[in-house]
Amino acid sequence: MKTLNVGMIGYKFMGKTHSNAWRQVDKFFPVSAKPVLHTICGRDKKGVTAAARQFGWNNISTRWQDVVANPEIDIIDITTANDTHAEIAIAAAKAGKAVLCEKPLALTVKQAEAMVAAVKKAKVVNMVCHNYRRIPAIAQAKKMIAAGELGRIFHYRARYLQDWIVDPEFPLVWRLQSQIAGSGTHGDINAHIIDLGRYLVGELSEVCGHLETFIKERPIMGSKTKKGKVTVDDAVITLGRFKNGALACLEASRFALGRKNHIQIEINGSKGSLVFDFEDMNRLKYYNNADPADRMGYRDILVTEAVHPYVGAWWPGGHIIGYEHTFVHTVFDFIQAVVKGKSVQPTFEDGLHDQKILDAVEKSSKQRRWIKL
Ligand SMILES: NC(=O)c1ccc[n+]([C@@H]2O[C@H](COP(=O)([O-])OP(=O)(O)OC[C@H]3O[C@@H](n4cnc5c(N)ncnc54)[C@H](O)[C@@H]3O)[C@@H](O)[C@H]2O)c1
């Protein structure tokens, strides 16, 4: 079987999920090429060596430039912090590699445009890792909406809530520094529900938003006394109008005590509604307005049957899957795209669209007005 050598940059949280996906995918999915965990890269030799051993990579590197330049590598997988995405992805495209990049695609619209231009010029397969698109229940919702089963869509209501920085003594990690993260909750988790809105409902035509930073200063990492300025948002609320006339209402926060990685989506149409809750991710709630009058109500679709997207490759019906599987689905579709030489959604172009929306919401918050896209 054909093989594809993967070079992955970054080895922490996303490095772990991606390593697992590359390792698992050909054991379950009918891939057209087998991925080889060729080289893992990080700046700290000791750390990256331990990660290579733990996650099953064949080689290590401490310079991403060397991985990108290595002629043996076919795919560059970027799982590093946001400020590195553009430079690595553009270099990888120039070197003719297929590129899978974590979200948000870039720090700014300008960077994202340069990334899109680079992959287009080099004609390389590219994808942004918005893995939530490949939760089977979300892919099933997409199928139902695209088939017109919800009719005309009126509402896209989504919230993505966490609580890990409520403590004012929580340190100033990279996610709280704009020069590394771009934005805070906005680019980190609001980006996911913006992307899901575009995937499920369509393109937005205008947005209005408010970004808030509740804790303005935090302890500098490694210091007990010194504090540094928080330069990103802690929470963001967004209103929007889709081109098809539907309304968007989004809330994202890292200050929702008790909410760890809480994603809830409700879509209301003229023929029915769908409700998704990530904490019960194998289920999709469906209200069909055409049901007989005496038994109307939300029904539970357990999205674990072979007829549902992706799940047939896993276990017999009813045997649930979890978070890590969404990355396996993502790399499966990416591998197939690389073999065909044709990118699969969400592409860098999608990442750029998402970035333009993030940018417009920030602008709206600063200028206290609606912004057209
Ligand atoms: N798809 C998702 O649901 C999801 C979830 C979490 C994070 N992310 C994204 O994944 C990316 C990484 O997030 P994370 O949670 O894994 O962060 P993390 O802090 O756990 O890991 C970041 C990694 O990047 C490395 N790194 C940073 N700068 C580097 C450089 N110049 N050269 C080489 N390595 C460098 C760090 O050493 C570390 O290995 C971010 O863009 C984030 O937005 C996506």
XYZ file of C-alpha atoms and ligand atoms in Angstrom:
417
model
C 0.000 0.000 0.000
C 1.090 3.563 -0.731
C 2.456 5.382 2.315
C 2.480 9.046 3.306
C 5.189 10.344 5.627
C 3.879 12.800 8.199
C 5.941 15.505 9.913
C 4.099 16.959 12.898
C 5.126 20.258 14.514
C 4.126 20.610 18.201
C 3.606 17.821 20.662
C 1.381 18.880 23.545
C -2.448 18.759 23.667
C -3.174 18.802 19.941
C 0.055 16.944 19.221
C -1.321 14.104 21.310
C -4.748 14.052 19.641
C -3.220 14.203 16.145
C -0.632 11.504 16.920
C -3.432 9.240 18.082
C -5.380 9.958 14.894
C -2.453 9.249 12.556
C -1.767 6.018 14.480
C -5.370 4.809 14.530
C -6.790 5.819 11.185
C -5.688 2.905 8.982
C -6.723 0.384 11.659
C -10.365 1.401 11.189
C -10.867 3.374 7.966
C -10.292 2.220 4.380
C -7.462 4.674 3.717
C -5.968 4.849 0.220
C -2.524 5.444 1.752
C -1.092 4.462 5.106
C 0.253 7.372 7.161
C 3.708 6.875 8.647
C 4.524 8.777 11.836
C 7.834 9.928 10.357
C 8.999 12.943 12.418
C 7.700 14.819 15.432
C 9.071 18.302 16.087
C 9.368 20.560 19.135
C 11.900 23.062 20.429
C 12.873 21.116 23.535
C 14.918 18.001 22.690
C 14.113 16.196 25.921
C 10.401 16.920 25.643
C 10.104 15.977 22.000
C 12.108 12.772 22.546
C 9.733 11.722 25.321
C 6.723 12.607 23.145
C 8.125 10.583 20.217
C 8.449 7.565 22.470
C 5.020 8.003 24.044
C 3.107 8.706 20.810
C 5.041 6.350 18.500
C 6.988 8.651 16.145
C 10.060 7.332 14.295
C 12.252 10.457 14.357
C 12.527 13.729 16.234
C 13.546 17.225 15.225
C 13.988 20.456 17.165
C 13.710 22.677 14.063
C 10.486 22.786 12.070
C 12.457 24.224 9.130
C 14.330 20.909 8.843
C 11.097 18.907 8.846
C 9.558 21.108 6.150
C 12.742 20.812 4.033
C 12.964 17.022 4.384
C 12.163 15.509 0.955
C 10.916 12.306 2.607
C 7.999 14.149 4.244
C 4.676 14.322 2.365
C 2.414 15.972 4.976
C 3.098 18.773 7.466
C 0.724 18.737 10.415
C 0.788 21.973 12.453
C -0.270 21.631 16.103
C 1.710 24.547 17.519
C 0.503 27.785 19.108
C -1.300 30.232 16.801
C 1.603 32.632 16.153
C 3.557 29.928 14.313
C 0.846 28.665 11.935
C 1.414 31.126 9.077
C 5.188 30.845 8.877
C 5.218 27.040 9.030
C 2.269 26.562 6.651
C 3.648 28.956 4.031
C 7.085 27.279 4.145
C 5.450 23.832 3.944
C 3.373 24.851 0.917
C 6.463 26.275 -0.809
C 8.178 22.928 -0.198
C 5.230 21.188 -1.909
C 3.847 19.464 1.200
C 0.176 18.888 1.934
C -0.708 20.928 5.046
C -3.065 20.203 7.911
C -3.180 23.169 10.288
C -4.838 23.649 13.648
C -7.377 26.416 14.121
C -7.546 29.360 14.237
C -5.738 29.402 10.895
C -3.767 32.554 11.740
C -3.428 35.573 14.013
C -4.881 38.008 11.480
C -6.820 38.152 8.213
C -3.644 39.338 6.475
C -1.733 36.255 7.619
C -4.606 33.967 6.643
C -4.707 35.557 3.168
C -0.980 34.915 2.757
C -1.521 31.279 3.775
C -4.342 30.826 1.267
C -2.211 32.439 -1.457
C 0.705 30.096 -0.617
C -1.303 26.867 -0.784
C -3.030 28.016 -3.974
C 0.245 28.959 -5.658
C 1.870 25.669 -4.698
C -1.362 23.738 -5.487
C -1.003 21.690 -2.318
C -3.839 19.977 -0.453
C -4.750 21.942 2.660
C -7.152 21.694 5.563
C -7.875 23.466 8.859
C -8.517 21.170 11.796
C -12.050 22.155 12.772
C -12.550 18.618 14.045
C -16.031 19.316 15.496
C -17.379 19.276 11.921
C -16.641 15.548 11.980
C -18.562 14.613 15.083
C -20.976 12.073 13.569
C -24.007 13.869 15.085
C -22.870 17.180 13.553
C -22.223 15.556 10.163
C -25.662 13.937 10.441
C -27.215 17.344 11.227
C -25.486 18.768 8.159
C -26.939 15.948 6.030
C -30.462 16.603 7.314
C -30.239 20.379 6.861
C -28.756 20.016 3.347
C -31.599 17.628 2.427
C -34.089 20.343 3.441
C -35.491 18.369 6.363
C -35.480 21.422 8.619
C -36.954 23.640 5.890
C -36.052 27.310 5.989
C -33.589 27.946 8.843
C -34.562 30.715 11.275
C -32.097 30.340 14.150
C -28.557 29.133 14.807
C -27.985 29.300 18.553
C -24.646 28.136 19.932
C -22.604 28.368 23.064
C -19.119 27.177 23.850
C -18.276 27.514 27.532
C -15.273 26.687 29.714
C -14.173 27.747 33.201
C -10.404 27.232 33.425
C -9.346 30.871 34.022
C -11.929 32.086 36.546
C -9.211 32.119 39.244
C -7.438 35.527 38.990
C -4.230 33.814 40.120
C -4.235 31.565 37.039
C -1.016 32.504 35.191
C -0.554 34.420 31.975
C -0.251 31.398 29.656
C 0.198 31.836 25.869
C -3.563 31.680 25.280
C -3.898 34.969 27.231
C -1.279 36.853 25.207
C -2.440 38.450 21.964
C 0.965 38.337 20.243
C 0.898 34.515 20.473
C -2.831 33.714 20.492
C -4.252 36.549 18.348
C -7.378 36.695 20.475
C -8.599 34.807 23.535
C -11.849 32.927 23.909
C -12.806 34.445 20.567
C -10.228 32.750 18.303
C -9.939 29.707 20.513
C -13.518 28.540 21.011
C -15.858 31.109 19.436
C -13.986 30.195 16.217
C -15.368 26.657 16.499
C -19.022 27.685 16.784
C -18.583 30.307 14.055
C -17.133 27.595 11.837
C -19.947 25.190 12.716
C -22.502 27.883 11.886
C -20.962 28.349 8.439
C -20.859 24.574 7.964
C -24.426 23.891 9.088
C -26.366 27.014 8.113
C -24.356 29.005 5.550
C -22.375 32.209 5.139
C -22.922 35.177 7.441
C -23.670 38.569 5.928
C -23.177 40.761 9.003
C -22.175 40.492 12.653
C -22.274 42.462 15.867
C -20.333 41.486 18.955
C -18.881 42.354 22.303
C -15.584 41.091 23.712
C -14.928 41.362 27.437
C -11.796 40.875 29.566
C -12.838 40.306 33.185
C -9.350 39.857 34.686
C -6.951 42.434 33.263
C -3.695 41.287 34.912
C -2.364 37.870 35.844
C 0.788 36.393 37.406
C 3.624 35.979 34.921
C 4.536 32.314 34.492
C 7.177 31.241 36.984
C 6.901 34.409 39.114
C 5.134 34.635 42.466
C 5.073 38.443 42.571
C 5.109 39.876 39.045
C 1.945 40.411 37.053
C 1.499 40.970 33.342
C -1.311 42.422 31.251
C -3.944 40.114 29.778
C -4.150 41.220 26.147
C -7.032 39.052 24.931
C -10.752 38.652 25.609
C -12.127 36.327 28.294
C -15.639 36.105 26.841
C -17.456 37.117 23.679
C -21.054 37.414 22.597
C -21.940 37.538 18.917
C -25.092 38.269 16.969
C -25.216 37.639 13.264
C -27.365 37.410 10.150
C -26.788 34.670 7.618
C -27.156 35.367 3.881
C -30.170 33.015 3.879
C -31.904 35.224 6.462
C -31.321 33.034 9.514
C -30.188 34.663 12.757
C -27.096 33.678 14.751
C -26.746 34.038 18.500
C -23.407 32.884 19.917
C -21.820 32.942 23.336
C -18.280 31.855 24.202
C -16.643 32.154 27.599
C -13.850 30.810 29.784
C -15.701 32.167 32.826
C -18.676 29.813 33.037
C -18.002 27.966 36.302
C -18.965 24.332 36.065
C -18.702 24.281 32.275
C -15.562 22.427 31.192
C -15.890 22.047 27.433
C -19.565 22.699 26.999
C -20.806 23.056 23.430
C -24.510 23.329 22.761
C -26.138 24.008 19.433
C -29.784 24.482 18.545
C -31.052 25.055 15.040
C -34.693 25.930 14.384
C -36.234 25.696 10.924
C -39.703 25.889 9.397
C -40.057 22.082 9.383
C -38.202 21.105 12.532
C -35.371 21.661 14.978
C -32.088 19.980 15.926
C -30.271 20.121 19.239
C -26.695 18.969 19.870
C -24.844 18.784 23.183
C -21.141 17.856 23.104
C -21.362 16.253 26.555
C -23.759 13.750 24.972
C -22.053 13.773 21.588
C -23.433 10.493 20.223
C -26.950 11.900 20.308
C -28.857 14.355 18.140
C -32.238 15.638 19.232
C -34.689 16.110 16.377
C -38.112 17.734 16.408
C -40.159 17.045 13.280
C -43.140 19.345 12.873
C -44.752 16.788 10.537
C -45.058 14.172 13.287
C -48.618 13.101 14.164
C -50.189 15.655 16.515
C -50.576 13.193 19.389
C -46.865 12.247 19.529
C -45.021 15.434 18.729
C -41.849 16.124 20.672
C -38.074 15.902 20.437
C -36.866 12.429 19.520
C -33.379 11.135 20.297
C -31.337 9.950 17.356
C -28.537 7.803 18.710
C -25.915 8.533 16.050
C -24.108 5.214 16.371
C -25.423 3.193 13.431
C -23.599 2.229 10.255
C -25.938 4.534 8.291
C -24.563 7.553 10.143
C -21.453 9.437 9.012
C -18.113 7.839 10.050
C -19.470 5.529 12.766
C -19.754 2.397 10.617
C -15.949 2.179 10.643
C -15.867 1.830 14.428
C -18.009 -0.536 16.482
C -21.346 -2.347 16.154
C -24.412 -0.074 16.478
C -24.993 1.507 19.885
C -21.324 1.373 20.928
C -20.467 4.992 21.459
C -17.385 6.962 20.400
C -15.673 10.052 21.866
C -13.590 13.187 21.383
C -10.484 11.532 19.938
C -12.480 9.926 17.143
C -13.250 13.342 15.629
C -9.534 13.746 14.858
C -9.381 10.273 13.290
C -12.277 11.266 11.000
C -10.454 14.474 10.135
C -7.182 12.782 9.176
C -9.058 10.068 7.258
C -10.700 12.667 5.023
C -7.399 14.539 4.780
C -5.461 11.431 3.678
C -8.071 10.660 1.044
C -7.822 14.274 -0.154
C -4.019 14.054 -0.366
C -4.228 10.851 -2.405
C -6.780 12.433 -4.772
C -4.868 15.726 -4.857
C -8.028 17.685 -4.020
C -8.579 19.578 -0.760
C -11.506 18.724 1.463
C -13.500 21.064 3.729
C -12.663 22.960 5.840
C -9.866 24.296 3.609
C -7.529 27.209 4.314
C -10.095 29.272 2.398
C -12.635 28.317 5.107
C -10.067 29.249 7.743
C -9.737 32.656 6.078
C -13.546 33.103 6.052
C -13.650 32.239 9.763
C -10.822 34.701 10.403
C -12.699 37.482 8.593
C -15.700 36.858 10.842
C -13.510 36.868 13.975
C -12.002 40.135 12.784
C -15.416 41.686 12.038
C -16.728 40.770 15.511
C -13.683 42.404 17.133
C -14.176 45.490 14.978
C -17.844 45.589 15.935
C -16.944 45.381 19.618
C -14.470 48.270 19.301
C -16.709 50.443 17.124
C -19.997 49.571 18.872
C -21.815 48.796 15.604
C -22.833 46.031 13.170
C -20.192 45.105 10.566
C -21.001 43.825 7.061
C -18.940 40.919 5.796
N -9.183 21.530 17.162
C -9.356 21.777 18.434
O -10.417 21.521 18.999
C -8.261 22.402 19.240
C -8.185 22.199 20.624
C -7.118 22.767 21.319
C -6.176 23.517 20.641
N -6.296 23.729 19.293
C -5.283 24.532 18.563
O -4.101 23.758 18.466
C -2.944 24.599 18.578
C -2.087 24.104 19.737
O -2.875 24.127 20.922
P -2.546 23.144 22.153
O -3.746 23.144 23.009
O -2.007 21.853 21.642
O -1.396 23.997 22.852
P -0.268 23.444 23.797
O 0.236 24.633 24.550
O -0.741 22.236 24.530
O 0.857 22.982 22.745
C 1.493 23.897 21.876
C 2.704 23.229 21.260
O 3.308 24.140 20.340
C 4.720 24.120 20.548
N 5.327 25.323 19.971
C 4.983 26.607 20.217
N 5.774 27.428 19.469
C 6.604 26.616 18.738
C 7.658 26.838 17.794
N 8.015 28.078 17.455
N 8.272 25.756 17.241
C 7.915 24.497 17.596
N 6.944 24.228 18.489
C 6.315 25.281 19.053
C 4.831 23.966 22.051
O 6.112 23.605 22.435
C 3.780 22.864 22.265
O 4.296 21.586 21.917
C -3.471 26.017 18.754
O -3.495 26.641 17.505
C -4.896 25.814 19.256
O -5.758 26.867 18.914
C -7.308 23.166 18.605
